[in-house]
């Protein structure tokens, strides 16, 4: 479910901490962006709504060697399209921030995560990883050593404010998106982030509208799937299977939340394997995928402009992104 996977959870804790630290509201768009935010950006941005940008960069390598040329350039050869675009944007932001007299680290993205938006259904993966405890641990380690966060913390208050303005622009205006849920979000069309996206994608207003709109639609699609009677009927079968396996959970969201609150590794593995086994044997996995496709098709037909712009601008940006990474 590609787009849903790319717009999953953000580092809300780091963002909140940075917001408190900065003592300012700054600005940003409301929707989770299709790419992650550094701690500087996450703590600096807020506009008419709260930013919850996805943060696979916070889950970047738990390594003290951020921004190594080898790691960054390897992305152009082996990374996903999303990872290539992410690194290219960071490189452009780094160059822009340097021109403003600030430091900015490019962090090579982590290996692409496995995402199971409705139910864990890979039994082999569950036996090895559970619900991804090692991924969650890597996120925490990487957040703790994020060089951009530590740089921001090292600055006096007036310099922190200047960093925010340089990265995000002085005011949350210039870019506007009226979302399908009735919310209007705005963002600055100046600052290093806007400059990077303009250089990479060309049509910045169209990119802003497309990413914010499709992100909201992803959330709406997933909510619709989980309320669809076909999904609910299959989930009941799954719950009976889970109960028979000694795991009395009625919803995959509950079993996953139980594991993520902290249980022993053995307990997590048992629960994950039961969830995946029941997802397969009862057909919940198949039903969820089919219902998801049906809603995705409807939304693409209803909002062809947003999805079309996203695909067009992304495809055009990839050659530029690879060239930027090769240049370093």
Short mmCIF file of C-alpha atoms in Angstrom, two decimals:
data_model
loop_
_atom_site.label_atom_id
_atom_site.label_comp_id
_atom_site.label_asym_id
_atom_site.label_seq_id
_atom_site.Cartn_x
_atom_site.Cartn_y
_atom_site.Cartn_z
CA UNK A 1 0.00 0.00 0.00
CA UNK A 2 2.90 2.27 -1.02
CA UNK A 3 1.70 5.77 -0.18
CA UNK A 4 0.26 4.67 3.14
CA UNK A 5 3.55 3.06 4.05
CA UNK A 6 5.49 6.20 3.20
CA UNK A 7 3.31 8.41 5.33
CA UNK A 8 3.32 6.49 8.53
CA UNK A 9 4.30 7.65 11.96
CA UNK A 10 6.43 10.70 12.81
CA UNK A 11 8.70 11.45 15.72
CA UNK A 12 6.12 13.35 17.70
CA UNK A 13 8.20 13.25 20.87
CA UNK A 14 11.21 14.88 19.28
CA UNK A 15 9.04 17.45 17.55
CA UNK A 16 7.26 18.35 20.76
CA UNK A 17 10.54 18.61 22.63
CA UNK A 18 11.99 20.92 20.02
CA UNK A 19 8.86 23.07 20.01
CA UNK A 20 9.11 23.54 23.75
CA UNK A 21 12.81 24.19 23.50
CA UNK A 22 12.39 26.85 20.86
CA UNK A 23 9.52 28.52 22.63
CA UNK A 24 7.98 29.45 19.31
CA UNK A 25 5.30 28.20 16.99
CA UNK A 26 7.07 28.70 13.69
CA UNK A 27 5.07 27.17 10.87
CA UNK A 28 4.47 24.13 8.78
CA UNK A 29 1.81 22.23 6.98
CA UNK A 30 -0.59 19.97 8.78
CA UNK A 31 -0.33 16.80 6.77
CA UNK A 32 2.41 14.21 7.25
CA UNK A 33 4.81 14.91 4.43
CA UNK A 34 5.94 12.24 2.04
CA UNK A 35 9.39 12.64 3.45
CA UNK A 36 10.79 12.99 6.96
CA UNK A 37 11.72 16.09 8.89
CA UNK A 38 14.92 16.64 10.81
CA UNK A 39 14.63 17.64 14.46
CA UNK A 40 15.38 21.21 13.46
CA UNK A 41 12.50 21.27 11.03
CA UNK A 42 10.20 19.22 13.21
CA UNK A 43 10.65 21.54 16.16
CA UNK A 44 10.47 24.66 14.10
CA UNK A 45 7.37 24.23 12.07
CA UNK A 46 3.75 24.80 12.89
CA UNK A 47 1.08 26.65 11.02
CA UNK A 48 -2.69 26.68 11.16
CA UNK A 49 -2.48 23.00 12.14
CA UNK A 50 0.06 20.70 13.85
CA UNK A 51 2.78 19.11 11.76
CA UNK A 52 3.14 15.33 12.03
CA UNK A 53 5.60 14.71 9.23
CA UNK A 54 6.65 11.15 8.71
CA UNK A 55 10.10 10.53 9.98
CA UNK A 56 11.99 7.69 8.43
CA UNK A 57 15.01 9.98 8.79
CA UNK A 58 14.64 9.77 12.57
CA UNK A 59 14.88 6.06 11.95
CA UNK A 60 18.02 6.62 9.95
CA UNK A 61 21.09 4.67 10.83
CA UNK A 62 21.93 4.60 14.51
CA UNK A 63 25.51 5.54 13.76
CA UNK A 64 27.68 8.43 14.86
CA UNK A 65 28.88 8.91 11.27
CA UNK A 66 26.01 10.88 9.79
CA UNK A 67 26.53 12.41 6.36
CA UNK A 68 29.30 10.14 5.06
CA UNK A 69 29.83 10.42 1.32
CA UNK A 70 29.80 6.65 0.84
CA UNK A 71 26.46 6.20 2.55
CA UNK A 72 24.80 9.09 0.76
CA UNK A 73 26.06 8.17 -2.70
CA UNK A 74 25.09 4.54 -2.22
CA UNK A 75 21.47 5.65 -2.05
CA UNK A 76 21.53 6.61 -5.74
CA UNK A 77 22.52 3.03 -6.64
CA UNK A 78 20.56 0.95 -4.16
CA UNK A 79 17.94 3.16 -2.56
CA UNK A 80 14.23 3.32 -3.26
CA UNK A 81 12.84 6.26 -5.19
CA UNK A 82 11.66 7.78 -1.94
CA UNK A 83 15.11 7.43 -0.37
CA UNK A 84 16.78 8.98 -3.42
CA UNK A 85 14.48 12.01 -3.29
CA UNK A 86 14.90 12.33 0.47
CA UNK A 87 18.69 12.46 0.30
CA UNK A 88 18.64 14.88 -2.64
CA UNK A 89 16.37 17.24 -0.72
CA UNK A 90 18.67 17.06 2.28
CA UNK A 91 21.69 17.89 0.13
CA UNK A 92 19.93 20.97 -1.25
CA UNK A 93 18.89 22.01 2.24
CA UNK A 94 22.44 21.54 3.50
CA UNK A 95 23.87 23.77 0.78
CA UNK A 96 21.24 26.43 1.40
CA UNK A 97 21.76 26.39 5.17
CA UNK A 98 25.51 26.73 4.67
CA UNK A 99 24.92 29.85 2.60
CA UNK A 100 22.98 31.22 5.57
CA UNK A 101 25.90 30.44 7.86
CA UNK A 102 24.44 27.35 9.56
CA UNK A 103 25.34 23.69 9.69
CA UNK A 104 23.05 20.94 8.45
CA UNK A 105 23.77 17.22 8.32
CA UNK A 106 22.56 14.89 5.62
CA UNK A 107 21.55 11.56 7.13
CA UNK A 108 21.47 8.50 4.90
CA UNK A 109 18.10 6.76 5.22
CA UNK A 110 17.67 3.42 6.88
CA UNK A 111 16.80 0.27 5.01
CA UNK A 112 13.17 0.45 3.95
CA UNK A 113 10.86 -0.71 6.70
CA UNK A 114 8.21 -3.37 6.35
CA UNK A 115 4.79 -1.87 6.94
CA UNK A 116 1.58 -3.75 7.59
CA UNK A 117 -1.15 -1.09 7.58
CA UNK A 118 -4.07 -3.35 8.50
CA UNK A 119 -2.73 -6.62 9.86
CA UNK A 120 0.64 -8.34 10.11
CA UNK A 121 0.45 -11.16 7.57
CA UNK A 122 4.02 -12.32 6.93
CA UNK A 123 4.53 -15.33 9.18
CA UNK A 124 8.25 -15.68 8.47
CA UNK A 125 8.87 -12.00 9.15
CA UNK A 126 6.86 -12.24 12.37
CA UNK A 127 8.97 -15.18 13.58
CA UNK A 128 12.13 -13.15 13.09
CA UNK A 129 11.07 -9.61 13.93
CA UNK A 130 7.83 -9.79 15.88
CA UNK A 131 6.25 -6.39 15.33
CA UNK A 132 9.62 -4.78 14.59
CA UNK A 133 11.07 -4.22 18.05
CA UNK A 134 14.56 -3.81 16.61
CA UNK A 135 13.27 -1.13 14.23
CA UNK A 136 11.70 0.77 17.10
CA UNK A 137 14.95 0.53 19.04
CA UNK A 138 16.89 1.83 16.03
CA UNK A 139 14.51 4.79 15.81
CA UNK A 140 15.18 5.66 19.43
CA UNK A 141 18.95 5.32 19.06
CA UNK A 142 19.03 7.42 15.91
CA UNK A 143 16.88 10.13 17.46
CA UNK A 144 19.22 10.27 20.44
CA UNK A 145 22.28 10.94 18.28
CA UNK A 146 20.65 13.06 15.56
CA UNK A 147 23.36 15.63 14.71
CA UNK A 148 20.84 18.28 13.67
CA UNK A 149 19.08 18.02 17.02
CA UNK A 150 22.33 18.30 18.95
CA UNK A 151 23.44 21.24 16.83
CA UNK A 152 20.20 23.07 17.54
CA UNK A 153 20.49 22.36 21.26
CA UNK A 154 24.01 23.78 21.27
CA UNK A 155 22.90 27.20 19.99
CA UNK A 156 21.75 30.18 22.05
CA UNK A 157 18.03 31.04 21.73
CA UNK A 158 18.47 33.81 19.17
CA UNK A 159 20.51 31.55 16.90
CA UNK A 160 17.94 28.78 17.20
CA UNK A 161 15.28 31.19 15.99
CA UNK A 162 17.52 32.19 13.10
CA UNK A 163 18.05 28.55 12.14
CA UNK A 164 14.30 28.02 12.08
CA UNK A 165 13.71 31.05 9.88
CA UNK A 166 16.48 30.06 7.48
CA UNK A 167 15.14 26.54 7.08
CA UNK A 168 11.41 27.21 7.03
CA UNK A 169 11.06 30.83 5.97
CA UNK A 170 9.97 33.75 8.15
CA UNK A 171 6.18 33.36 7.83
CA UNK A 172 3.75 30.51 7.06
CA UNK A 173 2.44 31.93 3.83
CA UNK A 174 2.99 31.63 0.11
CA UNK A 175 1.85 28.01 -0.23
CA UNK A 176 -1.74 26.92 0.37
CA UNK A 177 -3.60 23.63 0.09
CA UNK A 178 -7.34 23.21 0.66
CA UNK A 179 -7.62 19.62 1.77
CA UNK A 180 -10.49 17.19 1.14
CA UNK A 181 -11.34 17.23 4.85
CA UNK A 182 -12.06 20.96 4.72
CA UNK A 183 -8.83 22.06 6.39
CA UNK A 184 -6.66 24.73 4.76
CA UNK A 185 -2.94 24.35 5.39
CA UNK A 186 -0.26 26.88 4.57
CA UNK A 187 3.51 26.96 4.47
CA UNK A 188 6.21 29.42 3.56
CA UNK A 189 7.36 29.51 -0.04
CA UNK A 190 10.74 30.80 1.13
CA UNK A 191 13.43 29.22 3.28
CA UNK A 192 15.78 26.35 2.55
CA UNK A 193 13.14 23.63 2.56
CA UNK A 194 11.03 25.50 0.01
CA UNK A 195 14.12 26.26 -2.08
CA UNK A 196 15.16 22.61 -2.06
CA UNK A 197 11.72 21.38 -3.08
CA UNK A 198 11.40 24.04 -5.78
CA UNK A 199 14.74 23.06 -7.31
CA UNK A 200 13.97 19.36 -7.14
CA UNK A 201 10.31 19.28 -8.16
CA UNK A 202 10.01 22.47 -10.20
CA UNK A 203 6.38 23.39 -9.51
CA UNK A 204 6.47 23.97 -5.75
CA UNK A 205 2.79 24.99 -5.31
CA UNK A 206 1.63 21.89 -7.20
CA UNK A 207 3.98 19.69 -5.17
CA UNK A 208 2.73 21.16 -1.91
CA UNK A 209 -0.92 20.63 -2.84
CA UNK A 210 -0.34 17.11 -4.18
CA UNK A 211 1.62 15.83 -1.20
CA UNK A 212 -0.69 17.32 1.41
CA UNK A 213 -3.83 16.20 -0.40
CA UNK A 214 -2.73 12.62 -1.06
CA UNK A 215 -1.48 12.24 2.50
CA UNK A 216 -4.89 13.18 3.86
CA UNK A 217 -6.56 10.86 1.36
CA UNK A 218 -4.33 8.00 2.51
CA UNK A 219 -5.57 8.46 6.05
CA UNK A 220 -9.17 8.67 4.89
CA UNK A 221 -8.77 5.53 2.80
CA UNK A 222 -7.35 3.53 5.69
CA UNK A 223 -10.11 4.71 8.01
CA UNK A 224 -12.74 3.74 5.43
CA UNK A 225 -11.25 0.27 5.02
CA UNK A 226 -11.35 -0.35 8.76
CA UNK A 227 -15.02 0.65 8.87
CA UNK A 228 -16.05 -1.33 5.80
CA UNK A 229 -18.36 -4.25 6.58
CA UNK A 230 -16.29 -6.64 4.47
CA UNK A 231 -13.26 -5.87 6.58
CA UNK A 232 -15.23 -6.03 9.84
CA UNK A 233 -16.65 -9.45 8.98
CA UNK A 234 -13.18 -10.80 8.19
CA UNK A 235 -11.83 -9.25 11.37
CA UNK A 236 -14.39 -11.17 13.43
CA UNK A 237 -13.12 -14.41 11.92
CA UNK A 238 -9.58 -13.31 12.71
CA UNK A 239 -10.53 -12.55 16.33
CA UNK A 240 -11.99 -16.03 16.77
CA UNK A 241 -8.79 -17.53 15.38
CA UNK A 242 -6.70 -15.41 17.74
CA UNK A 243 -8.79 -16.46 20.74
CA UNK A 244 -8.36 -20.11 19.81
CA UNK A 245 -4.60 -19.49 19.67
CA UNK A 246 -4.65 -18.12 23.21
CA UNK A 247 -4.45 -14.47 22.11
CA UNK A 248 -7.88 -12.92 22.87
CA UNK A 249 -7.58 -9.76 20.75
CA UNK A 250 -10.48 -8.39 18.72
CA UNK A 251 -8.57 -5.96 16.51
CA UNK A 252 -5.04 -6.05 15.02
CA UNK A 253 -4.52 -2.49 16.23
CA UNK A 254 -4.93 -3.69 19.80
CA UNK A 255 -2.52 -6.60 19.50
CA UNK A 256 0.07 -4.35 17.88
CA UNK A 257 -0.35 -1.68 20.54
CA UNK A 258 0.13 -4.33 23.23
CA UNK A 259 3.47 -5.32 21.74
CA UNK A 260 4.62 -1.74 21.23
CA UNK A 261 3.87 -0.83 24.85
CA UNK A 262 6.63 -3.18 25.81
CA UNK A 263 6.52 -6.95 26.31
CA UNK A 264 9.25 -9.56 26.34
CA UNK A 265 10.71 -10.49 22.97
CA UNK A 266 9.36 -14.02 23.29
CA UNK A 267 5.87 -12.68 24.03
CA UNK A 268 6.06 -10.28 21.08
CA UNK A 269 7.12 -13.06 18.72
CA UNK A 270 4.30 -15.36 19.87
CA UNK A 271 1.71 -12.63 19.46
CA UNK A 272 3.02 -11.54 16.06
CA UNK A 273 3.13 -15.10 14.72
CA UNK A 274 -0.43 -15.73 15.92
CA UNK A 275 -1.62 -12.50 14.26
CA UNK A 276 0.04 -13.34 10.97
CA UNK A 277 -1.10 -16.96 10.99
CA UNK A 278 -4.70 -15.96 11.66
CA UNK A 279 -4.53 -13.17 9.08
CA UNK A 280 -3.64 -15.78 6.48
CA UNK A 281 -5.91 -18.60 7.56
CA UNK A 282 -9.05 -16.47 7.95
CA UNK A 283 -8.50 -14.36 4.84
CA UNK A 284 -8.32 -11.05 6.72
CA UNK A 285 -5.12 -10.13 4.90
CA UNK A 286 -6.66 -10.83 1.50
CA UNK A 287 -9.90 -9.01 2.30
CA UNK A 288 -8.07 -5.96 3.68
CA UNK A 289 -5.94 -5.72 0.54
CA UNK A 290 -8.96 -6.02 -1.75
CA UNK A 291 -11.00 -3.44 0.14
CA UNK A 292 -8.00 -1.10 0.23
CA UNK A 293 -7.62 -1.35 -3.54
CA UNK A 294 -11.28 -0.56 -4.08
CA UNK A 295 -11.10 2.62 -2.01
CA UNK A 296 -7.79 3.60 -3.57
CA UNK A 297 -9.34 3.32 -7.04
CA UNK A 298 -12.30 5.49 -6.02
CA UNK A 299 -10.08 8.20 -4.57
CA UNK A 300 -7.81 8.28 -7.62
CA UNK A 301 -10.85 8.69 -9.82
CA UNK A 302 -12.24 11.43 -7.60
CA UNK A 303 -8.94 13.34 -7.21
CA UNK A 304 -7.03 12.72 -10.45
CA UNK A 305 -5.24 16.06 -10.28
CA UNK A 306 -3.54 15.45 -6.94
CA UNK A 307 -2.47 11.89 -7.73
CA UNK A 308 -1.45 12.83 -11.26
CA UNK A 309 0.67 15.76 -10.10
CA UNK A 310 2.34 13.64 -7.43
CA UNK A 311 3.32 10.95 -9.94
CA UNK A 312 4.40 13.44 -12.62
CA UNK A 313 6.53 15.61 -10.34
CA UNK A 314 8.10 12.62 -8.60
CA UNK A 315 9.07 10.95 -11.87
CA UNK A 316 10.57 14.15 -13.25
CA UNK A 317 12.54 14.78 -10.05
CA UNK A 318 14.31 11.42 -9.88
CA UNK A 319 16.98 12.10 -12.55
CA UNK A 320 17.75 15.45 -10.92
CA UNK A 321 17.94 13.77 -7.52
CA UNK A 322 20.41 11.12 -8.70
CA UNK A 323 22.58 13.78 -10.32
CA UNK A 324 22.60 15.79 -7.08
CA UNK A 325 23.65 12.75 -5.06
CA UNK A 326 26.41 11.88 -7.54
CA UNK A 327 27.73 15.42 -7.19
CA UNK A 328 27.53 15.22 -3.39
#
